[in-house]
Amino acid sequence: KLLQTFVKIQISSSTLAYFKTKPVVKQERHSITLSTSKMAGADGDDSLYPIAVLIDELRNEDVQLRLNSIKKLSTIALALGVERTRTELLPFLTDTIYDEDEVLLALAEQLGNFTMLVGGPEYVHCLLPPLESLATVEETVVRDKAVESLRKISQEHSPVDLEVHFEPLVKRLASGDWFTSRTSACGLFSVCYPRVSSTVKAEIRQHFRTLCSDDTPMVRRAAASKLGEFAKVLELDYVKSDIISLFTALASDEQDSVRLLAVEACVSIATLLPQEDLETLVMPTLRQAAEDKSWRVRYMVADKFSELQKAVGPEITKNDLVPAFQNLLKDCEAEVRAAAANKVKEFCENLPEDSREQIIMTHILPCVKELVSDTNQHVKSALASVIMGLSTILGKDNTVEHLLPLFLAQLKDECPEVRLNIISNLDCVNEVIGIRQLSQSLLPAIVELAEDAKWRVRLAIIEYMPLLAGQLGVEFFDEKLNTLCMAWLIDHVYAIREAATCNLMKLVEKFGAEWAQNTIVPKVLGMANDPNYLHRMTTLFCINALSEACGQDITTKQMLPVVLKMSNDQVANVRFNVAKSLQKIGPVLDSNALQSEVKPVLEKLATDTDMDVKYFAQEAITPLALCCGSFSPSARTLVIQLSTKMRLKWWNDGQLAVV
Amino acid sequence: MGEDTNDDVPTPPPHQHPHRGFLPDHNYVTEADIISTVEFNHTGELLATGDKGGRVVIFQREPEGKTEPFSQGEYNVYSTFQSHEPEFDYLKSLEIEEKINKIRWLPQQNAAHFLLSTNDKTIKLWKVSERDKRPEGYNLKDEEGRIKDISTVTSLQVPVLMPMDLMVEVSPRRVFANAHTYHVNSISVNSDCETYLSADDLRINLWHLGITDRSFNIVDIKPANMEDLTEVITAAEFHPFHCNLFVYSSSKGTLRLCDMREQALCDKHSKLFEEPEDPSARSFFSEIISSVSDVKFSHSGRYLLTRDYLTAKVWDLNMENKPLETYQVHDYLRSKLCSLYENDCIFDKFECAWNGSDSVIMTGAYNNFFRMFDRNTKRDVTLEASRESSKPRAVLKPRRVCAAGSKRRKDDISVDSLDFSKKILHTAWHPAENIIAIAATNNLYIFQDKLNSEMH
């Protein structure tokens, strides 16, 4: 029957629709920019004016102005006085929830510090209406901030006010029509519970129970995330009777997103319960979560494993968590394995000392061995970032026998991130067995990373060079790694060349000026004659970086002549970098060299045909105080000060011209 | 189109040529006015349409019990706004159309309504809210904006909120951009109310509604070499209440059900719904007409409704090897596939819809016809959405197309006289009542069950 009884009730074409709609005409932005001079001349109360502007701007079209006004809400309230703040300002703010999120966020934050401005704790409940309406907006950050402020001012309520004003608000929110208000209520139970009478307490528990079985997943999520916090303020008997059943229900919710939050609650509930109750009250749920059908829940268990381990204590850890952890390390979902792999070190560290080594060797290590050859590179690199930490726990002999082969395997891994993670944690192994054990395998791994096709990988290994150099010692470095460091200087990617110069500086800081003079300075200076101007510029960049670490002697005797010679370079970029270099190394040089060698070169560059060279030469002359000829020392200071504020041009006849 | 084609340039509402609004005529239809999606919200109180001009129009159902007879249940324009603008991707030298491909409403969370709208690339979250109060009272000027003489300002005034005419405001809340290389064909909000998926030709991404700078790729069927490409994703949807299940359809006529609990990447499906091909019926067009153009979960979550070029099919989630029911939408076109291929009609993507109780399905056809199938009685009907044929409140007359060669009865329309430019691609059914919305080019038709409307 149904099919044939459709009747036409209306037709509307889209063009018609547009015509019928009333356009929302945006009010022209009106600016309140009365000139202050005009105000000063007027007879009105001058002190009112700034406040009047602030109040008017509370409803300005420009969000930024409204925001500024809201941020100065305390000034407005102070000017209005407590009485008018309560009766006029707060009612207005209560209805301002139409505003932009950022304004509402600022408002929610301000109201948390408003107690004194409404007349002290006696009147603090006046702040509840605006915060209540802010606690129902759809934007989570605003709601959370409103809840935070509500929690703050709840402490300023007297016990009587808490029951008369605050608790009814919590109830209203908890039974609100929209889920937004109900989610906000979840965060407020724990702050009022400890301070109210036992009948009200019973009501609060009832409300919380209702929200835990709310229709919408959003509310159940909010309740699940506050479960632990609420459990903490509850009497132990109620934790056992109420919270455990709610916890069990949430942990078997149909929505994955609710179940995974129950795992977090598990940690705080487990810490509250006496050891003997854990087995019956918490463990069944935890076991179930660790084997949940959804990988996201298992991921959460893996992610919170160390906290869980601490909360349930050593006995349960030995009996339950060790097998659970093994399963997580073998999980079919890579995300879960990676999360578990990240926890390997922490988990092993926190194992009870008496059986730690035995558990690691028989239960954990076999799984770890498998993970070393995992199919997923994220799992491998997560493992690589913590695996070195096991060596301190297992001691020298076990490390050499069991862990070393794993380190070596990971150093040869196809994924650069895995190798990098191993290399970046070398210090842990160094303490236990010394790095020599590894150096044979380390070198090929480093060389390969140093020549990786991806420049980001090369960049990452460069950053570990100073660390490696420190651990491997100067001999090994000179022998094996020095060439690499020099090769990076002529990399075709600028970022690598830049990082390489920085690396050289750190190496010199570590090994000293003498080492620099013998090994790297000659090579760097040799590049000054390279046919490629980019390499010639690298020489300059290196000199910039090294001059301070190398000291005056090397800089003046070896580097300066090269720099000065390069001032005749045919490429303008090189020439103006000479000027910049001279400016940079100037402070390191002695004043003699500065006057007799640097000054003429800079003056020559200042008359260069290229305008950039000219500019940088002039830039260099002033701070080096090379223009001091006709000025007294105080004038020189003046010039230096001026030059930082504006560009000065120095003319030969000693005049200052401001450009 | 004629002289008015210049109007393709999107003009912000209100329309520049309002007179044409009163005289709708297909000659005057501009491309931008063609409705490209229709969607009821979860209560059915609101109905949103999107068009090729990137505009969204929201209709609101009039409250019942007005004095005017027959006014109950009418949908009137509630708000219109420009959701997407045409853009140009300079890196790829591609124009990005403003056409709204899909609209999805979020479950209501407070007094405001939220919807997601998407064009080929960018998904936007909109807030539709009402305002009936406005602040009054300035210190330094009067309500008209004239600046007061400062000497008269002797005390501070706090603005007060005064009632005003109801104003509907639409504001953009989030923009989810830069996640799709290909054209977005579907968006679907998860039952957990915090995530949604968006599907393009080759990938499906999972988003958090609050996070715009990150999305997770959950399905990727892009082959390493694009020359090996054999199928594309045509539609995707979440299960109505199992947050972990979603389904996607492909151009090869298959449906894949994925369980997000099993793995982070859902490249491996849990169930594959596919009907074995009948080798005797195989032709050049077999593959094209078997492409699934739309897939919808039933409200019960038990069944899947799919639409391909000639049929609509209902699948049981528990039976993968063949559809539970197959309905012929316009089988008389089977002999005309060749000419439909030539005029590109064969690539039209018809959508389909369930009624509130999952007992009837509806889908569109050509010549402004749409079809309904009663799953219990196995009866079907062809109805026409047209301006000319009937007066308001008139009962729609069933139409019949007579296939070539068969005997023609009075009022039958011959296959050859069907107008293929008038196609009904987008339809929507009120979630609880028998009210349907039909988009026919630039017209939106709303029909209501007669019993239902007379009851009031």
Coordinates of N, CA, C and O in Angstrom, one line a residue, chain A residues 294-392:
Chain A
S294 N 40.2 -6.1 19.7 CA 40.6 -4.9 19.0 C 42.0 -4.6 19.3 O 42.4 -4.5 20.5
W295 N 42.8 -4.3 18.3 CA 44.2 -4.0 18.5 C 44.4 -2.7 19.2 O 45.4 -2.6 19.9
R296 N 43.5 -1.8 19.1 CA 43.6 -0.5 19.8 C 43.6 -0.7 21.3 O 44.3 0.0 22.0
V297 N 42.8 -1.7 21.8 CA 42.8 -1.9 23.2 C 44.1 -2.6 23.7 O 44.7 -2.2 24.7
R298 N 44.5 -3.6 22.9 CA 45.8 -4.2 23.2 C 46.9 -3.2 23.2 O 47.8 -3.3 24.0
Y299 N 46.9 -2.3 22.2 CA 47.9 -1.3 22.1 C 47.9 -0.5 23.4 O 49.0 -0.2 23.9
M300 N 46.8 -0.1 23.9 CA 46.7 0.6 25.1 C 47.3 -0.1 26.3 O 48.0 0.5 27.1
V301 N 47.0 -1.4 26.4 CA 47.6 -2.2 27.4 C 49.1 -2.2 27.3 O 49.9 -2.0 28.3
A302 N 49.6 -2.4 26.1 CA 51.1 -2.3 25.9 C 51.7 -1.0 26.2 O 52.7 -0.9 26.9
D303 N 50.9 0.1 25.9 CA 51.4 1.4 26.1 C 51.5 1.7 27.6 O 52.3 2.5 28.1
K304 N 50.5 1.2 28.4 CA 50.5 1.4 29.8 C 51.1 0.3 30.6 O 50.9 0.2 31.8
F305 N 51.9 -0.5 30.0 CA 52.4 -1.7 30.7 C 53.2 -1.4 31.9 O 53.0 -2.1 32.9
S306 N 54.1 -0.5 31.8 CA 55.0 -0.2 33.0 C 54.1 0.3 34.2 O 54.4 -0.1 35.3
E307 N 53.1 1.1 33.9 CA 52.3 1.6 35.0 C 51.5 0.5 35.6 O 51.3 0.4 36.8
L308 N 51.0 -0.4 34.7 CA 50.2 -1.5 35.2 C 51.1 -2.4 36.1 O 50.7 -2.9 37.1
Q309 N 52.3 -2.6 35.6 CA 53.2 -3.5 36.3 C 53.5 -3.0 37.7 O 53.5 -3.7 38.7
K310 N 53.7 -1.6 37.8 CA 53.9 -1.1 39.2 C 52.6 -1.2 40.0 O 52.7 -1.4 41.2
A311 N 51.5 -1.0 39.4 CA 50.2 -1.0 40.2 C 49.9 -2.4 40.7 O 49.3 -2.5 41.8
V312 N 50.2 -3.4 40.0 CA 49.7 -4.7 40.4 C 50.8 -5.5 41.3 O 50.4 -6.5 42.0
G313 N 52.0 -5.0 41.3 CA 53.0 -5.6 42.2 C 53.7 -6.8 41.6 O 53.3 -7.3 40.6
P314 N 54.8 -7.2 42.3 CA 55.7 -8.2 41.8 C 55.1 -9.6 41.6 O 55.4 -10.2 40.6
E315 N 54.3 -10.0 42.5 CA 53.8 -11.4 42.4 C 52.9 -11.6 41.1 O 53.1 -12.5 40.3
I316 N 51.9 -10.7 41.0 CA 51.1 -10.8 39.8 C 51.9 -10.5 38.5 O 51.6 -11.2 37.5
T317 N 52.8 -9.6 38.6 CA 53.7 -9.4 37.4 C 54.3 -10.7 37.0 O 54.3 -11.1 35.8
K318 N 54.9 -11.5 38.0 CA 55.6 -12.7 37.6 C 54.6 -13.7 37.0 O 54.9 -14.4 36.0
N319 N 53.4 -13.8 37.6 CA 52.5 -14.9 37.2 C 51.7 -14.5 35.9 O 51.4 -15.4 35.1
D320 N 51.3 -13.2 35.9 CA 50.3 -12.9 34.8 C 50.9 -12.0 33.7 O 50.7 -12.2 32.6
L321 N 51.6 -10.9 34.2 CA 52.1 -10.0 33.2 C 53.2 -10.5 32.3 O 53.2 -10.1 31.2
V322 N 54.0 -11.3 32.8 CA 55.1 -11.8 32.0 C 54.5 -12.6 30.7 O 54.9 -12.2 29.6
P323 N 53.6 -13.5 30.9 CA 53.0 -14.1 29.7 C 52.3 -13.1 28.9 O 52.3 -13.2 27.6
A324 N 51.6 -12.2 29.5 CA 50.8 -11.2 28.7 C 51.8 -10.4 27.9 O 51.5 -10.1 26.7
F325 N 52.9 -10.0 28.5 CA 53.9 -9.2 27.8 C 54.5 -10.0 26.6 O 54.6 -9.4 25.5
Q326 N 54.7 -11.2 26.9 CA 55.2 -12.1 25.8 C 54.2 -12.1 24.6 O 54.6 -11.9 23.4
N327 N 52.9 -12.2 24.9 CA 51.9 -12.2 23.9 C 51.9 -10.9 23.1 O 51.7 -10.9 21.9
L328 N 52.0 -9.8 23.9 CA 52.0 -8.5 23.2 C 53.2 -8.3 22.3 O 53.1 -7.7 21.2
L329 N 54.3 -8.9 22.7 CA 55.5 -8.8 21.8 C 55.4 -9.6 20.6 O 56.1 -9.4 19.6
K330 N 54.5 -10.6 20.7 CA 54.2 -11.4 19.5 C 52.9 -11.1 18.8 O 52.4 -11.9 18.0
D331 N 52.3 -10.0 19.2 CA 51.0 -9.7 18.6 C 51.0 -9.6 17.1 O 52.0 -9.4 16.5
C332 N 49.8 -9.9 16.5 CA 49.7 -9.9 15.1 C 49.7 -8.5 14.5 O 50.1 -8.3 13.3
E333 N 49.4 -7.5 15.3 CA 49.4 -6.1 14.8 C 50.7 -5.4 15.1 O 51.1 -5.4 16.3
A334 N 51.3 -4.8 14.1 CA 52.6 -4.2 14.3 C 52.6 -3.1 15.3 O 53.5 -2.9 16.1
E335 N 51.5 -2.3 15.3 CA 51.4 -1.2 16.2 C 51.5 -1.7 17.7 O 52.1 -1.0 18.5
V336 N 50.9 -2.8 18.0 CA 50.9 -3.3 19.3 C 52.4 -3.8 19.6 O 52.9 -3.5 20.7
R337 N 53.0 -4.5 18.7 CA 54.3 -5.0 18.9 C 55.3 -3.8 19.2 O 56.1 -3.9 20.0
A338 N 55.1 -2.8 18.4 CA 56.0 -1.6 18.5 C 55.8 -1.0 19.9 O 56.8 -0.6 20.6
A339 N 54.5 -0.8 20.4 CA 54.3 -0.3 21.7 C 54.9 -1.1 22.8 O 55.5 -0.6 23.7
A340 N 54.8 -2.4 22.6 CA 55.3 -3.4 23.6 C 56.9 -3.3 23.6 O 57.5 -3.3 24.6
A341 N 57.4 -3.3 22.3 CA 58.9 -3.2 22.2 C 59.5 -2.0 22.9 O 60.5 -2.1 23.5
N342 N 58.7 -0.9 22.8 CA 59.2 0.3 23.5 C 59.3 0.1 25.0 O 60.0 0.9 25.7
K343 N 58.5 -0.8 25.5 CA 58.5 -1.0 27.0 C 59.4 -2.0 27.5 O 59.5 -2.3 28.7
V344 N 60.1 -2.7 26.6 CA 61.0 -3.8 27.0 C 61.9 -3.5 28.1 O 62.0 -4.2 29.2
K345 N 62.6 -2.4 28.0 CA 63.6 -2.0 29.0 C 63.0 -1.7 30.3 O 63.4 -2.3 31.3
E346 N 61.9 -0.9 30.3 CA 61.3 -0.5 31.5 C 60.7 -1.7 32.2 O 60.8 -1.8 33.5
F347 N 60.1 -2.6 31.5 CA 59.5 -3.8 32.0 C 60.5 -4.6 32.7 O 60.4 -5.0 33.9
C348 N 61.7 -4.8 32.1 CA 62.7 -5.6 32.6 C 63.3 -5.0 33.9 O 63.6 -5.7 34.9
E349 N 63.5 -3.7 33.8 CA 64.0 -3.0 35.0 C 63.2 -3.2 36.2 O 63.7 -3.3 37.3
N350 N 61.9 -3.1 36.0 CA 60.9 -3.2 37.1 C 60.6 -4.6 37.6 O 59.8 -4.7 38.5
L351 N 61.2 -5.6 37.0 CA 60.9 -6.9 37.4 C 61.5 -7.1 38.8 O 62.5 -6.5 39.2
P352 N 60.9 -8.0 39.7 CA 61.5 -8.2 41.0 C 62.9 -8.7 40.9 O 63.2 -9.6 40.0
E353 N 63.8 -8.2 41.7 CA 65.2 -8.5 41.5 C 65.6 -9.9 41.6 O 66.4 -10.4 40.9
D354 N 64.9 -10.6 42.5 CA 65.3 -12.0 42.8 C 65.2 -12.9 41.5 O 66.0 -13.8 41.3
S355 N 64.2 -12.6 40.7 CA 64.0 -13.5 39.6 C 64.2 -12.8 38.2 O 63.8 -13.3 37.2
R356 N 64.7 -11.5 38.3 CA 64.7 -10.7 37.1 C 65.5 -11.4 36.0 O 65.0 -11.6 34.8
E357 N 66.7 -11.8 36.3 CA 67.6 -12.3 35.2 C 67.0 -13.6 34.6 O 66.9 -13.8 33.4
Q358 N 66.4 -14.4 35.5 CA 65.8 -15.7 35.0 C 64.7 -15.4 34.1 O 64.5 -16.0 33.0
I359 N 63.8 -14.5 34.5 CA 62.6 -14.1 33.6 C 63.1 -13.6 32.3 O 62.6 -14.0 31.2
I360 N 64.0 -12.7 32.3 CA 64.5 -12.0 31.1 C 65.0 -13.1 30.1 O 64.7 -13.2 29.0
M361 N 65.9 -13.9 30.7 CA 66.6 -14.9 29.9 C 65.7 -15.9 29.3 O 65.8 -16.3 28.1
T362 N 64.7 -16.4 30.1 CA 63.9 -17.5 29.6 C 62.6 -17.0 28.9 O 62.1 -17.7 28.0
H363 N 62.1 -15.9 29.3 CA 60.8 -15.5 28.7 C 60.9 -14.3 27.7 O 60.3 -14.3 26.7
I364 N 61.6 -13.3 28.1 CA 61.6 -12.0 27.3 C 62.6 -12.1 26.2 O 62.2 -11.8 25.0
L365 N 63.8 -12.5 26.5 CA 64.8 -12.5 25.4 C 64.4 -13.3 24.2 O 64.7 -12.8 23.0
P366 N 63.8 -14.5 24.3 CA 63.4 -15.2 23.0 C 62.5 -14.3 22.2 O 62.7 -14.3 20.9
C367 N 61.6 -13.6 22.8 CA 60.7 -12.7 22.0 C 61.4 -11.6 21.4 O 61.2 -11.2 20.2
V368 N 62.4 -11.0 22.2 CA 63.2 -9.9 21.7 C 64.0 -10.3 20.4 O 64.0 -9.6 19.5
K369 N 64.5 -11.6 20.5 CA 65.3 -12.1 19.4 C 64.4 -12.1 18.1 O 64.9 -11.8 17.0
E370 N 63.2 -12.5 18.3 CA 62.3 -12.6 17.1 C 62.0 -11.2 16.6 O 62.0 -11.0 15.4
L371 N 61.9 -10.2 17.5 CA 61.5 -8.9 17.1 C 62.7 -8.2 16.2 O 62.4 -7.4 15.4
V372 N 63.9 -8.7 16.5 CA 65.0 -8.1 15.8 C 64.9 -8.3 14.3 O 65.3 -7.5 13.5
S373 N 64.2 -9.4 13.9 CA 64.0 -9.7 12.5 C 62.5 -9.5 12.2 O 62.0 -10.2 11.3
D374 N 61.9 -8.6 12.8 CA 60.4 -8.4 12.5 C 60.3 -7.9 11.1 O 61.2 -7.3 10.5
T375 N 59.1 -8.1 10.6 CA 58.8 -7.6 9.2 C 58.5 -6.1 9.2 O 58.7 -5.5 8.1
N376 N 58.2 -5.5 10.3 CA 57.8 -4.1 10.3 C 58.9 -3.3 10.8 O 59.5 -3.5 11.9
Q377 N 59.3 -2.2 10.1 CA 60.5 -1.5 10.5 C 60.2 -0.6 11.7 O 61.1 -0.3 12.5
H378 N 58.9 -0.2 12.0 CA 58.7 0.6 13.2 C 58.9 -0.2 14.4 O 59.4 0.3 15.4
V379 N 58.5 -1.5 14.3 CA 58.7 -2.4 15.5 C 60.2 -2.5 15.7 O 60.7 -2.4 16.9
K380 N 61.0 -2.7 14.7 CA 62.4 -2.9 14.8 C 63.1 -1.6 15.4 O 63.9 -1.7 16.3
S381 N 62.6 -0.5 14.9 CA 63.3 0.7 15.4 C 62.9 1.1 16.8 O 63.6 1.6 17.6
A382 N 61.6 0.7 17.2 CA 61.2 0.9 18.6 C 62.1 0.0 19.5 O 62.5 0.5 20.5
L383 N 62.3 -1.2 19.0 CA 63.2 -2.1 19.8 C 64.6 -1.6 19.9 O 65.2 -1.5 21.0
A384 N 65.1 -1.1 18.8 CA 66.5 -0.6 18.7 C 66.7 0.6 19.7 O 67.8 0.8 20.2
S385 N 65.6 1.3 19.9 CA 65.8 2.5 20.7 C 65.9 2.1 22.2 O 66.3 3.0 23.0
V386 N 65.5 0.9 22.6 CA 65.6 0.6 24.0 C 66.5 -0.7 24.3 O 66.9 -0.9 25.4
I387 N 66.8 -1.4 23.3 CA 67.4 -2.7 23.5 C 68.8 -2.6 24.2 O 69.2 -3.4 25.0
M388 N 69.5 -1.5 23.9 CA 70.8 -1.3 24.5 C 70.7 -1.2 26.0 O 71.6 -1.5 26.7
G389 N 69.6 -0.7 26.5 CA 69.4 -0.5 27.9 C 69.4 -1.9 28.6 O 69.6 -1.9 29.9
L390 N 69.1 -3.0 27.9 CA 69.1 -4.3 28.6 C 70.5 -4.7 29.1 O 70.6 -5.4 30.0
S391 N 71.5 -4.1 28.5 CA 72.9 -4.6 28.8 C 73.2 -4.2 30.3 O 73.8 -5.0 30.9
T392 N 72.8 -3.1 30.7 CA 73.1 -2.7 32.1 C 72.3 -3.7 33.1 O 72.8 -4.0 34.2

